[in-house]
Amino acid sequence: MERLANPVWAALTGGQRHLARELGAMLRYEPDVAPFCAVPEHGMFVPARDLVQLAEDVYFVGAIPEVPDGWRLAELGGVLQMVYRGGPVTPPPAGGIVELDALDPAMEALTAIAFPGYFRARTGTMGRYFGIRDAGRLVALSGERMDLGTLREVSAVCTHPGHTGRGHARQLVRHVMHGMLAEGVTPMLHVGARNERAIALYESLGFERNGVLRHARLVINP
């Protein structure tokens, strides 16, 4: 479970090494896949010659690097990491759940309401994503993001504000969890440490708190 302390690095050296791009000692996803970058250990110094290769702001989770003068890491508050500790999950009623095309632009549009900038044009290629539509419009979403091998992240849990309170998030998360467990993979996720409503939902589904990770954005051209 050491990998959970540095999840982006664990994914880019594990189940998603095919998506990794090297920048000196750092690894990152392509910008249109995900905005995350990683260092192998917390506190590692990253020289400017590597940082200048970044053309946009990137996010670090868990292991936060040291950067030279003239660069800035903006702390964004902790993210709570949760890991599923329960038994088998029965699949929820189908209830209109559909698997989405990996490049469906409706996913990026929907997630922009809740967490703008994190879901990119090709984030859907990181795993399987599922949604619920109403009159053809995508109104709820969840899927798989970081793949650590035996652990996989439930992510992009999002419901349009006009469609909350209908159980869509619970239904979709259970659907994603069921698929992971059927493959022998343990679900895990990240949620804002102060988002008590979402945390309560995940705890009711069998997730347990694994700890709070630091979350910071490297600001380009500060």
JSON list of C-alpha atoms in Angstrom, two decimals:
[
{"chain": "A", "resi": 1, "resn": "MET", "atom": "CA", "xyz": [0.00, 0.00, 0.00]},
{"chain": "A", "resi": 2, "resn": "GLU", "atom": "CA", "xyz": [3.05, 2.28, -0.11]},
{"chain": "A", "resi": 3, "resn": "ARG", "atom": "CA", "xyz": [2.03, 3.16, -3.64]},
{"chain": "A", "resi": 4, "resn": "LEU", "atom": "CA", "xyz": [-1.01, 4.98, -2.29]},
{"chain": "A", "resi": 5, "resn": "ALA", "atom": "CA", "xyz": [1.19, 7.68, -0.73]},
{"chain": "A", "resi": 6, "resn": "ASN", "atom": "CA", "xyz": [2.32, 8.68, -4.25]},
{"chain": "A", "resi": 7, "resn": "PRO", "atom": "CA", "xyz": [-0.56, 7.60, -6.50]},
{"chain": "A", "resi": 8, "resn": "VAL", "atom": "CA", "xyz": [0.33, 9.46, -9.70]},
{"chain": "A", "resi": 9, "resn": "TRP", "atom": "CA", "xyz": [3.86, 8.03, -9.68]},
{"chain": "A", "resi": 10, "resn": "ALA", "atom": "CA", "xyz": [2.48, 4.57, -8.89]},
{"chain": "A", "resi": 11, "resn": "ALA", "atom": "CA", "xyz": [0.10, 4.77, -11.85]},
{"chain": "A", "resi": 12, "resn": "LEU", "atom": "CA", "xyz": [2.70, 6.07, -14.29]},
{"chain": "A", "resi": 13, "resn": "THR", "atom": "CA", "xyz": [5.16, 3.35, -13.31]},
{"chain": "A", "resi": 14, "resn": "GLY", "atom": "CA", "xyz": [2.45, 0.70, -13.04]},
{"chain": "A", "resi": 15, "resn": "GLY", "atom": "CA", "xyz": [-0.78, 0.16, -14.93]},
{"chain": "A", "resi": 16, "resn": "GLN", "atom": "CA", "xyz": [-0.40, 3.33, -17.00]},
{"chain": "A", "resi": 17, "resn": "ARG", "atom": "CA", "xyz": [3.30, 3.36, -17.82]},
{"chain": "A", "resi": 18, "resn": "HIS", "atom": "CA", "xyz": [2.25, 3.49, -21.48]},
{"chain": "A", "resi": 19, "resn": "LEU", "atom": "CA", "xyz": [0.82, 6.96, -20.78]},
{"chain": "A", "resi": 20, "resn": "ALA", "atom": "CA", "xyz": [3.94, 8.28, -19.01]},
{"chain": "A", "resi": 21, "resn": "ARG", "atom": "CA", "xyz": [6.07, 11.05, -20.43]},
{"chain": "A", "resi": 22, "resn": "GLU", "atom": "CA", "xyz": [9.51, 11.66, -18.85]},
{"chain": "A", "resi": 23, "resn": "LEU", "atom": "CA", "xyz": [10.67, 15.13, -17.84]},
{"chain": "A", "resi": 24, "resn": "GLY", "atom": "CA", "xyz": [14.03, 14.61, -16.16]},
{"chain": "A", "resi": 25, "resn": "ALA", "atom": "CA", "xyz": [13.27, 12.65, -13.00]},
{"chain": "A", "resi": 26, "resn": "MET", "atom": "CA", "xyz": [9.58, 13.54, -13.23]},
{"chain": "A", "resi": 27, "resn": "LEU", "atom": "CA", "xyz": [6.81, 11.62, -14.95]},
{"chain": "A", "resi": 28, "resn": "ARG", "atom": "CA", "xyz": [3.63, 13.15, -16.26]},
{"chain": "A", "resi": 29, "resn": "TYR", "atom": "CA", "xyz": [0.56, 12.44, -18.35]},
{"chain": "A", "resi": 30, "resn": "GLU", "atom": "CA", "xyz": [0.17, 14.20, -21.67]},
{"chain": "A", "resi": 31, "resn": "PRO", "atom": "CA", "xyz": [-1.72, 17.48, -21.09]},
{"chain": "A", "resi": 32, "resn": "ASP", "atom": "CA", "xyz": [-4.84, 16.36, -22.95]},
{"chain": "A", "resi": 33, "resn": "VAL", "atom": "CA", "xyz": [-4.97, 13.13, -20.90]},
{"chain": "A", "resi": 34, "resn": "ALA", "atom": "CA", "xyz": [-4.59, 14.45, -17.34]},
{"chain": "A", "resi": 35, "resn": "PRO", "atom": "CA", "xyz": [-2.99, 17.49, -15.64]},
{"chain": "A", "resi": 36, "resn": "PHE", "atom": "CA", "xyz": [-0.89, 15.42, -13.20]},
{"chain": "A", "resi": 37, "resn": "CYS", "atom": "CA", "xyz": [2.86, 15.25, -12.78]},
{"chain": "A", "resi": 38, "resn": "ALA", "atom": "CA", "xyz": [4.83, 13.17, -10.25]},
{"chain": "A", "resi": 39, "resn": "VAL", "atom": "CA", "xyz": [8.21, 12.81, -8.61]},
{"chain": "A", "resi": 40, "resn": "PRO", "atom": "CA", "xyz": [9.48, 9.53, -7.15]},
{"chain": "A", "resi": 41, "resn": "GLU", "atom": "CA", "xyz": [9.64, 10.85, -3.58]},
{"chain": "A", "resi": 42, "resn": "HIS", "atom": "CA", "xyz": [8.34, 13.72, -1.50]},
{"chain": "A", "resi": 43, "resn": "GLY", "atom": "CA", "xyz": [10.64, 16.74, -1.19]},
{"chain": "A", "resi": 44, "resn": "MET", "atom": "CA", "xyz": [12.75, 15.88, -4.24]},
{"chain": "A", "resi": 45, "resn": "PHE", "atom": "CA", "xyz": [14.31, 18.96, -5.83]},
{"chain": "A", "resi": 46, "resn": "VAL", "atom": "CA", "xyz": [13.34, 19.54, -9.47]},
{"chain": "A", "resi": 47, "resn": "PRO", "atom": "CA", "xyz": [15.69, 21.82, -11.44]},
{"chain": "A", "resi": 48, "resn": "ALA", "atom": "CA", "xyz": [14.46, 24.62, -13.64]},
{"chain": "A", "resi": 49, "resn": "ARG", "atom": "CA", "xyz": [15.79, 22.86, -16.77]},
{"chain": "A", "resi": 50, "resn": "ASP", "atom": "CA", "xyz": [13.06, 20.24, -16.27]},
{"chain": "A", "resi": 51, "resn": "LEU", "atom": "CA", "xyz": [10.33, 22.65, -15.22]},
{"chain": "A", "resi": 52, "resn": "VAL", "atom": "CA", "xyz": [10.77, 24.85, -18.30]},
{"chain": "A", "resi": 53, "resn": "GLN", "atom": "CA", "xyz": [9.59, 21.92, -20.43]},
{"chain": "A", "resi": 54, "resn": "LEU", "atom": "CA", "xyz": [6.12, 22.32, -18.95]},
{"chain": "A", "resi": 55, "resn": "ALA", "atom": "CA", "xyz": [3.86, 24.53, -21.03]},
{"chain": "A", "resi": 56, "resn": "GLU", "atom": "CA", "xyz": [0.93, 24.64, -18.57]},
{"chain": "A", "resi": 57, "resn": "ASP", "atom": "CA", "xyz": [0.15, 24.34, -14.86]},
{"chain": "A", "resi": 58, "resn": "VAL", "atom": "CA", "xyz": [0.33, 20.80, -13.50]},
{"chain": "A", "resi": 59, "resn": "TYR", "atom": "CA", "xyz": [-0.82, 19.18, -10.25]},
{"chain": "A", "resi": 60, "resn": "PHE", "atom": "CA", "xyz": [1.07, 17.03, -7.75]},
{"chain": "A", "resi": 61, "resn": "VAL", "atom": "CA", "xyz": [-0.68, 14.71, -5.29]},
{"chain": "A", "resi": 62, "resn": "GLY", "atom": "CA", "xyz": [0.97, 13.10, -2.27]},
{"chain": "A", "resi": 63, "resn": "ALA", "atom": "CA", "xyz": [4.65, 13.55, -3.12]},
{"chain": "A", "resi": 64, "resn": "ILE", "atom": "CA", "xyz": [5.29, 17.28, -3.53]},
{"chain": "A", "resi": 65, "resn": "PRO", "atom": "CA", "xyz": [8.64, 18.42, -5.00]},
{"chain": "A", "resi": 66, "resn": "GLU", "atom": "CA", "xyz": [10.90, 21.30, -4.03]},
{"chain": "A", "resi": 67, "resn": "VAL", "atom": "CA", "xyz": [11.27, 23.90, -6.79]},
{"chain": "A", "resi": 68, "resn": "PRO", "atom": "CA", "xyz": [13.88, 26.60, -7.39]},
{"chain": "A", "resi": 69, "resn": "ASP", "atom": "CA", "xyz": [13.48, 30.31, -6.76]},
{"chain": "A", "resi": 70, "resn": "GLY", "atom": "CA", "xyz": [11.22, 31.89, -9.34]},
{"chain": "A", "resi": 71, "resn": "TRP", "atom": "CA", "xyz": [8.79, 28.97, -9.35]},
{"chain": "A", "resi": 72, "resn": "ARG", "atom": "CA", "xyz": [5.73, 28.56, -7.16]},
{"chain": "A", "resi": 73, "resn": "LEU", "atom": "CA", "xyz": [3.75, 25.62, -5.82]},
{"chain": "A", "resi": 74, "resn": "ALA", "atom": "CA", "xyz": [0.23, 26.66, -4.81]},
{"chain": "A", "resi": 75, "resn": "GLU", "atom": "CA", "xyz": [-1.17, 24.45, -2.05]},
{"chain": "A", "resi": 76, "resn": "LEU", "atom": "CA", "xyz": [-4.78, 23.49, -2.85]},
{"chain": "A", "resi": 77, "resn": "GLY", "atom": "CA", "xyz": [-5.82, 21.82, 0.40]},
{"chain": "A", "resi": 78, "resn": "GLY", "atom": "CA", "xyz": [-5.76, 18.16, 1.28]},
{"chain": "A", "resi": 79, "resn": "VAL", "atom": "CA", "xyz": [-7.46, 15.38, -0.61]},
{"chain": "A", "resi": 80, "resn": "LEU", "atom": "CA", "xyz": [-8.79, 12.44, 1.34]},
{"chain": "A", "resi": 81, "resn": "GLN", "atom": "CA", "xyz": [-7.76, 9.08, -0.08]},
{"chain": "A", "resi": 82, "resn": "MET", "atom": "CA", "xyz": [-10.23, 6.26, 0.44]},
{"chain": "A", "resi": 83, "resn": "VAL", "atom": "CA", "xyz": [-9.85, 2.53, -0.26]},
{"chain": "A", "resi": 84, "resn": "TYR", "atom": "CA", "xyz": [-12.61, -0.05, -0.58]},
{"chain": "A", "resi": 85, "resn": "ARG", "atom": "CA", "xyz": [-12.42, -2.60, 2.24]},
{"chain": "A", "resi": 86, "resn": "GLY", "atom": "CA", "xyz": [-15.67, -4.49, 1.75]},
{"chain": "A", "resi": 87, "resn": "GLY", "atom": "CA", "xyz": [-16.62, -7.72, 0.02]},
{"chain": "A", "resi": 88, "resn": "PRO", "atom": "CA", "xyz": [-18.20, -8.39, -3.37]},
{"chain": "A", "resi": 89, "resn": "VAL", "atom": "CA", "xyz": [-20.46, -5.68, -4.77]},
{"chain": "A", "resi": 90, "resn": "THR", "atom": "CA", "xyz": [-23.70, -6.70, -6.42]},
{"chain": "A", "resi": 91, "resn": "PRO", "atom": "CA", "xyz": [-24.25, -4.83, -9.67]},
{"chain": "A", "resi": 92, "resn": "PRO", "atom": "CA", "xyz": [-26.85, -2.05, -9.39]},
{"chain": "A", "resi": 93, "resn": "PRO", "atom": "CA", "xyz": [-29.94, -2.05, -11.59]},
{"chain": "A", "resi": 94, "resn": "ALA", "atom": "CA", "xyz": [-28.99, -1.10, -15.14]},
{"chain": "A", "resi": 95, "resn": "GLY", "atom": "CA", "xyz": [-31.24, 1.97, -14.91]},
{"chain": "A", "resi": 96, "resn": "GLY", "atom": "CA", "xyz": [-30.02, 3.64, -18.06]},
{"chain": "A", "resi": 97, "resn": "ILE", "atom": "CA", "xyz": [-26.29, 3.29, -17.40]},
{"chain": "A", "resi": 98, "resn": "VAL", "atom": "CA", "xyz": [-24.33, 3.42, -20.67]},
{"chain": "A", "resi": 99, "resn": "GLU", "atom": "CA", "xyz": [-20.64, 3.04, -21.40]},
{"chain": "A", "resi": 100, "resn": "LEU", "atom": "CA", "xyz": [-19.36, 6.25, -22.92]},
{"chain": "A", "resi": 101, "resn": "ASP", "atom": "CA", "xyz": [-17.07, 6.77, -25.86]},
{"chain": "A", "resi": 102, "resn": "ALA", "atom": "CA", "xyz": [-13.59, 7.57, -24.58]},
{"chain": "A", "resi": 103, "resn": "LEU", "atom": "CA", "xyz": [-13.54, 10.86, -26.51]},
{"chain": "A", "resi": 104, "resn": "ASP", "atom": "CA", "xyz": [-17.09, 11.99, -25.78]},
{"chain": "A", "resi": 105, "resn": "PRO", "atom": "CA", "xyz": [-16.80, 15.78, -25.21]},
{"chain": "A", "resi": 106, "resn": "ALA", "atom": "CA", "xyz": [-19.90, 15.73, -22.99]},
{"chain": "A", "resi": 107, "resn": "MET", "atom": "CA", "xyz": [-17.76, 14.24, -20.20]},
{"chain": "A", "resi": 108, "resn": "GLU", "atom": "CA", "xyz": [-15.41, 17.22, -20.12]},
{"chain": "A", "resi": 109, "resn": "ALA", "atom": "CA", "xyz": [-18.36, 19.63, -20.24]},
{"chain": "A", "resi": 110, "resn": "LEU", "atom": "CA", "xyz": [-20.14, 17.94, -17.32]},
{"chain": "A", "resi": 111, "resn": "THR", "atom": "CA", "xyz": [-17.08, 17.65, -15.07]},
{"chain": "A", "resi": 112, "resn": "ALA", "atom": "CA", "xyz": [-16.22, 21.31, -15.71]},
{"chain": "A", "resi": 113, "resn": "ILE", "atom": "CA", "xyz": [-19.20, 22.18, -13.52]},
{"chain": "A", "resi": 114, "resn": "ALA", "atom": "CA", "xyz": [-17.78, 20.43, -10.45]},
{"chain": "A", "resi": 115, "resn": "PHE", "atom": "CA", "xyz": [-13.98, 20.36, -10.94]},
{"chain": "A", "resi": 116, "resn": "PRO", "atom": "CA", "xyz": [-12.94, 22.44, -13.96]},
{"chain": "A", "resi": 117, "resn": "GLY", "atom": "CA", "xyz": [-9.60, 21.67, -15.54]},
{"chain": "A", "resi": 118, "resn": "TYR", "atom": "CA", "xyz": [-9.10, 18.15, -14.22]},
{"chain": "A", "resi": 119, "resn": "PHE", "atom": "CA", "xyz": [-10.95, 16.21, -16.92]},
{"chain": "A", "resi": 120, "resn": "ARG", "atom": "CA", "xyz": [-9.32, 16.69, -20.31]},
{"chain": "A", "resi": 121, "resn": "ALA", "atom": "CA", "xyz": [-10.18, 15.80, -23.92]},
{"chain": "A", "resi": 122, "resn": "ARG", "atom": "CA", "xyz": [-8.53, 12.35, -23.64]},
{"chain": "A", "resi": 123, "resn": "THR", "atom": "CA", "xyz": [-9.05, 11.57, -19.95]},
{"chain": "A", "resi": 124, "resn": "GLY", "atom": "CA", "xyz": [-11.62, 9.04, -21.11]},
{"chain": "A", "resi": 125, "resn": "THR", "atom": "CA", "xyz": [-8.80, 6.91, -22.56]},
{"chain": "A", "resi": 126, "resn": "MET", "atom": "CA", "xyz": [-7.45, 6.22, -19.03]},
{"chain": "A", "resi": 127, "resn": "GLY", "atom": "CA", "xyz": [-10.17, 3.65, -18.30]},
{"chain": "A", "resi": 128, "resn": "ARG", "atom": "CA", "xyz": [-13.84, 2.94, -18.77]},
{"chain": "A", "resi": 129, "resn": "TYR", "atom": "CA", "xyz": [-16.38, 5.70, -18.19]},
{"chain": "A", "resi": 130, "resn": "PHE", "atom": "CA", "xyz": [-20.11, 5.32, -17.69]},
{"chain": "A", "resi": 131, "resn": "GLY", "atom": "CA", "xyz": [-22.96, 7.77, -17.64]},
{"chain": "A", "resi": 132, "resn": "ILE", "atom": "CA", "xyz": [-26.67, 8.34, -17.38]},
{"chain": "A", "resi": 133, "resn": "ARG", "atom": "CA", "xyz": [-28.45, 10.43, -19.98]},
{"chain": "A", "resi": 134, "resn": "ASP", "atom": "CA", "xyz": [-31.73, 12.31, -19.82]},
{"chain": "A", "resi": 135, "resn": "ALA", "atom": "CA", "xyz": [-33.32, 13.15, -23.17]},
{"chain": "A", "resi": 136, "resn": "GLY", "atom": "CA", "xyz": [-29.96, 12.45, -24.79]},
{"chain": "A", "resi": 137, "resn": "ARG", "atom": "CA", "xyz": [-28.04, 14.77, -22.47]},
{"chain": "A", "resi": 138, "resn": "LEU", "atom": "CA", "xyz": [-25.30, 13.42, -20.19]},
{"chain": "A", "resi": 139, "resn": "VAL", "atom": "CA", "xyz": [-26.40, 14.22, -16.62]},
{"chain": "A", "resi": 140, "resn": "ALA", "atom": "CA", "xyz": [-24.26, 11.91, -14.46]},
{"chain": "A", "resi": 141, "resn": "LEU", "atom": "CA", "xyz": [-20.83, 10.34, -14.83]},
{"chain": "A", "resi": 142, "resn": "SER", "atom": "CA", "xyz": [-18.25, 8.10, -13.18]},
{"chain": "A", "resi": 143, "resn": "GLY", "atom": "CA", "xyz": [-15.33, 6.02, -14.37]},
{"chain": "A", "resi": 144, "resn": "GLU", "atom": "CA", "xyz": [-11.76, 4.84, -13.92]},
{"chain": "A", "resi": 145, "resn": "ARG", "atom": "CA", "xyz": [-8.75, 7.14, -13.86]},
{"chain": "A", "resi": 146, "resn": "MET", "atom": "CA", "xyz": [-5.40, 6.21, -12.24]},
{"chain": "A", "resi": 147, "resn": "ASP", "atom": "CA", "xyz": [-4.46, 2.56, -12.59]},
{"chain": "A", "resi": 148, "resn": "LEU", "atom": "CA", "xyz": [-1.96, 1.38, -9.97]},
{"chain": "A", "resi": 149, "resn": "GLY", "atom": "CA", "xyz": [-2.14, -2.27, -11.01]},
{"chain": "A", "resi": 150, "resn": "THR", "atom": "CA", "xyz": [-4.00, -4.03, -8.20]},
{"chain": "A", "resi": 151, "resn": "LEU", "atom": "CA", "xyz": [-5.61, -0.72, -7.22]},
{"chain": "A", "resi": 152, "resn": "ARG", "atom": "CA", "xyz": [-7.66, 1.49, -9.51]},
{"chain": "A", "resi": 153, "resn": "GLU", "atom": "CA", "xyz": [-9.19, 4.90, -8.97]},
{"chain": "A", "resi": 154, "resn": "VAL", "atom": "CA", "xyz": [-12.91, 5.61, -9.15]},
{"chain": "A", "resi": 155, "resn": "SER", "atom": "CA", "xyz": [-13.09, 9.13, -10.53]},
{"chain": "A", "resi": 156, "resn": "ALA", "atom": "CA", "xyz": [-15.14, 11.85, -12.23]},
{"chain": "A", "resi": 157, "resn": "VAL", "atom": "CA", "xyz": [-18.12, 11.23, -9.96]},
{"chain": "A", "resi": 158, "resn": "CYS", "atom": "CA", "xyz": [-20.34, 14.06, -11.13]},
{"chain": "A", "resi": 159, "resn": "THR", "atom": "CA", "xyz": [-24.06, 14.80, -11.43]},
{"chain": "A", "resi": 160, "resn": "HIS", "atom": "CA", "xyz": [-25.54, 17.84, -13.14]},
{"chain": "A", "resi": 161, "resn": "PRO", "atom": "CA", "xyz": [-27.05, 20.19, -10.50]},
{"chain": "A", "resi": 162, "resn": "GLY", "atom": "CA", "xyz": [-30.49, 19.81, -12.04]},
{"chain": "A", "resi": 163, "resn": "HIS", "atom": "CA", "xyz": [-30.43, 16.03, -11.56]},
{"chain": "A", "resi": 164, "resn": "THR", "atom": "CA", "xyz": [-29.09, 15.55, -8.04]},
{"chain": "A", "resi": 165, "resn": "GLY", "atom": "CA", "xyz": [-30.98, 13.63, -5.37]},
{"chain": "A", "resi": 166, "resn": "ARG", "atom": "CA", "xyz": [-31.91, 10.76, -7.68]},
{"chain": "A", "resi": 167, "resn": "GLY", "atom": "CA", "xyz": [-29.19, 8.32, -6.64]},
{"chain": "A", "resi": 168, "resn": "HIS", "atom": "CA", "xyz": [-27.25, 8.60, -9.89]},
{"chain": "A", "resi": 169, "resn": "ALA", "atom": "CA", "xyz": [-23.84, 8.95, -8.20]},
{"chain": "A", "resi": 170, "resn": "ARG", "atom": "CA", "xyz": [-24.38, 5.92, -5.96]},
{"chain": "A", "resi": 171, "resn": "GLN", "atom": "CA", "xyz": [-25.62, 3.84, -8.88]},
{"chain": "A", "resi": 172, "resn": "LEU", "atom": "CA", "xyz": [-22.69, 4.74, -11.12]},
{"chain": "A", "resi": 173, "resn": "VAL", "atom": "CA", "xyz": [-20.02, 4.29, -8.44]},
{"chain": "A", "resi": 174, "resn": "ARG", "atom": "CA", "xyz": [-21.39, 0.85, -7.58]},
{"chain": "A", "resi": 175, "resn": "HIS", "atom": "CA", "xyz": [-21.35, -0.03, -11.27]},
{"chain": "A", "resi": 176, "resn": "VAL", "atom": "CA", "xyz": [-17.69, 1.01, -11.60]},
{"chain": "A", "resi": 177, "resn": "MET", "atom": "CA", "xyz": [-16.75, -0.79, -8.37]},
{"chain": "A", "resi": 178, "resn": "HIS", "atom": "CA", "xyz": [-18.46, -3.99, -9.49]},
{"chain": "A", "resi": 179, "resn": "GLY", "atom": "CA", "xyz": [-16.47, -3.99, -12.72]},
{"chain": "A", "resi": 180, "resn": "MET", "atom": "CA", "xyz": [-13.18, -3.45, -10.91]},
{"chain": "A", "resi": 181, "resn": "LEU", "atom": "CA", "xyz": [-13.80, -6.16, -8.34]},
{"chain": "A", "resi": 182, "resn": "ALA", "atom": "CA", "xyz": [-14.80, -8.59, -11.08]},
{"chain": "A", "resi": 183, "resn": "GLU", "atom": "CA", "xyz": [-11.29, -8.09, -12.49]},
{"chain": "A", "resi": 184, "resn": "GLY", "atom": "CA", "xyz": [-9.66, -8.62, -9.10]},
{"chain": "A", "resi": 185, "resn": "VAL", "atom": "CA", "xyz": [-8.84, -4.93, -8.69]},
{"chain": "A", "resi": 186, "resn": "THR", "atom": "CA", "xyz": [-9.38, -2.97, -5.47]},
{"chain": "A", "resi": 187, "resn": "PRO", "atom": "CA", "xyz": [-11.24, 0.35, -5.91]},
{"chain": "A", "resi": 188, "resn": "MET", "atom": "CA", "xyz": [-9.81, 3.51, -4.38]},
{"chain": "A", "resi": 189, "resn": "LEU", "atom": "CA", "xyz": [-10.61, 7.19, -4.83]},
{"chain": "A", "resi": 190, "resn": "HIS", "atom": "CA", "xyz": [-9.73, 10.76, -3.91]},
{"chain": "A", "resi": 191, "resn": "VAL", "atom": "CA", "xyz": [-12.15, 13.39, -2.62]},
{"chain": "A", "resi": 192, "resn": "GLY", "atom": "CA", "xyz": [-11.81, 16.86, -1.15]},
{"chain": "A", "resi": 193, "resn": "ALA", "atom": "CA", "xyz": [-11.04, 16.45, 2.55]},
{"chain": "A", "resi": 194, "resn": "ARG", "atom": "CA", "xyz": [-13.89, 18.84, 3.45]},
{"chain": "A", "resi": 195, "resn": "ASN", "atom": "CA", "xyz": [-16.50, 17.33, 1.13]},
{"chain": "A", "resi": 196, "resn": "GLU", "atom": "CA", "xyz": [-18.38, 15.58, 3.91]},
{"chain": "A", "resi": 197, "resn": "ARG", "atom": "CA", "xyz": [-21.41, 14.80, 1.77]},
{"chain": "A", "resi": 198, "resn": "ALA", "atom": "CA", "xyz": [-19.35, 12.87, -0.78]},
{"chain": "A", "resi": 199, "resn": "ILE", "atom": "CA", "xyz": [-17.28, 11.22, 1.95]},
{"chain": "A", "resi": 200, "resn": "ALA", "atom": "CA", "xyz": [-20.45, 9.97, 3.63]},
{"chain": "A", "resi": 201, "resn": "LEU", "atom": "CA", "xyz": [-21.61, 8.45, 0.33]},
{"chain": "A", "resi": 202, "resn": "TYR", "atom": "CA", "xyz": [-18.32, 6.64, -0.19]},
{"chain": "A", "resi": 203, "resn": "GLU", "atom": "CA", "xyz": [-18.25, 5.36, 3.38]},
{"chain": "A", "resi": 204, "resn": "SER", "atom": "CA", "xyz": [-21.75, 3.98, 2.93]},
{"chain": "A", "resi": 205, "resn": "LEU", "atom": "CA", "xyz": [-20.43, 2.06, -0.09]},
{"chain": "A", "resi": 206, "resn": "GLY", "atom": "CA", "xyz": [-17.64, 0.45, 1.92]},
{"chain": "A", "resi": 207, "resn": "PHE", "atom": "CA", "xyz": [-14.73, 2.84, 1.37]},
{"chain": "A", "resi": 208, "resn": "GLU", "atom": "CA", "xyz": [-12.50, 3.62, 4.34]},
{"chain": "A", "resi": 209, "resn": "ARG", "atom": "CA", "xyz": [-10.31, 6.64, 4.97]},
{"chain": "A", "resi": 210, "resn": "ASN", "atom": "CA", "xyz": [-6.67, 5.95, 4.16]},
{"chain": "A", "resi": 211, "resn": "GLY", "atom": "CA", "xyz": [-5.24, 9.38, 4.91]},
{"chain": "A", "resi": 212, "resn": "VAL", "atom": "CA", "xyz": [-5.08, 12.95, 3.63]},
{"chain": "A", "resi": 213, "resn": "LEU", "atom": "CA", "xyz": [-2.62, 13.73, 0.82]},
{"chain": "A", "resi": 214, "resn": "ARG", "atom": "CA", "xyz": [-1.17, 17.10, -0.04]},
{"chain": "A", "resi": 215, "resn": "HIS", "atom": "CA", "xyz": [-2.36, 18.59, -3.31]},
{"chain": "A", "resi": 216, "resn": "ALA", "atom": "CA", "xyz": [-0.50, 21.40, -5.06]},
{"chain": "A", "resi": 217, "resn": "ARG", "atom": "CA", "xyz": [-0.42, 23.14, -8.42]},
{"chain": "A", "resi": 218, "resn": "LEU", "atom": "CA", "xyz": [2.86, 24.11, -10.02]},
{"chain": "A", "resi": 219, "resn": "VAL", "atom": "CA", "xyz": [2.21, 27.53, -11.44]},
{"chain": "A", "resi": 220, "resn": "ILE", "atom": "CA", "xyz": [3.93, 28.17, -14.75]},
{"chain": "A", "resi": 221, "resn": "ASN", "atom": "CA", "xyz": [5.42, 31.66, -15.22]},
{"chain": "A", "resi": 222, "resn": "PRO", "atom": "CA", "xyz": [4.54, 32.82, -11.70]}
]
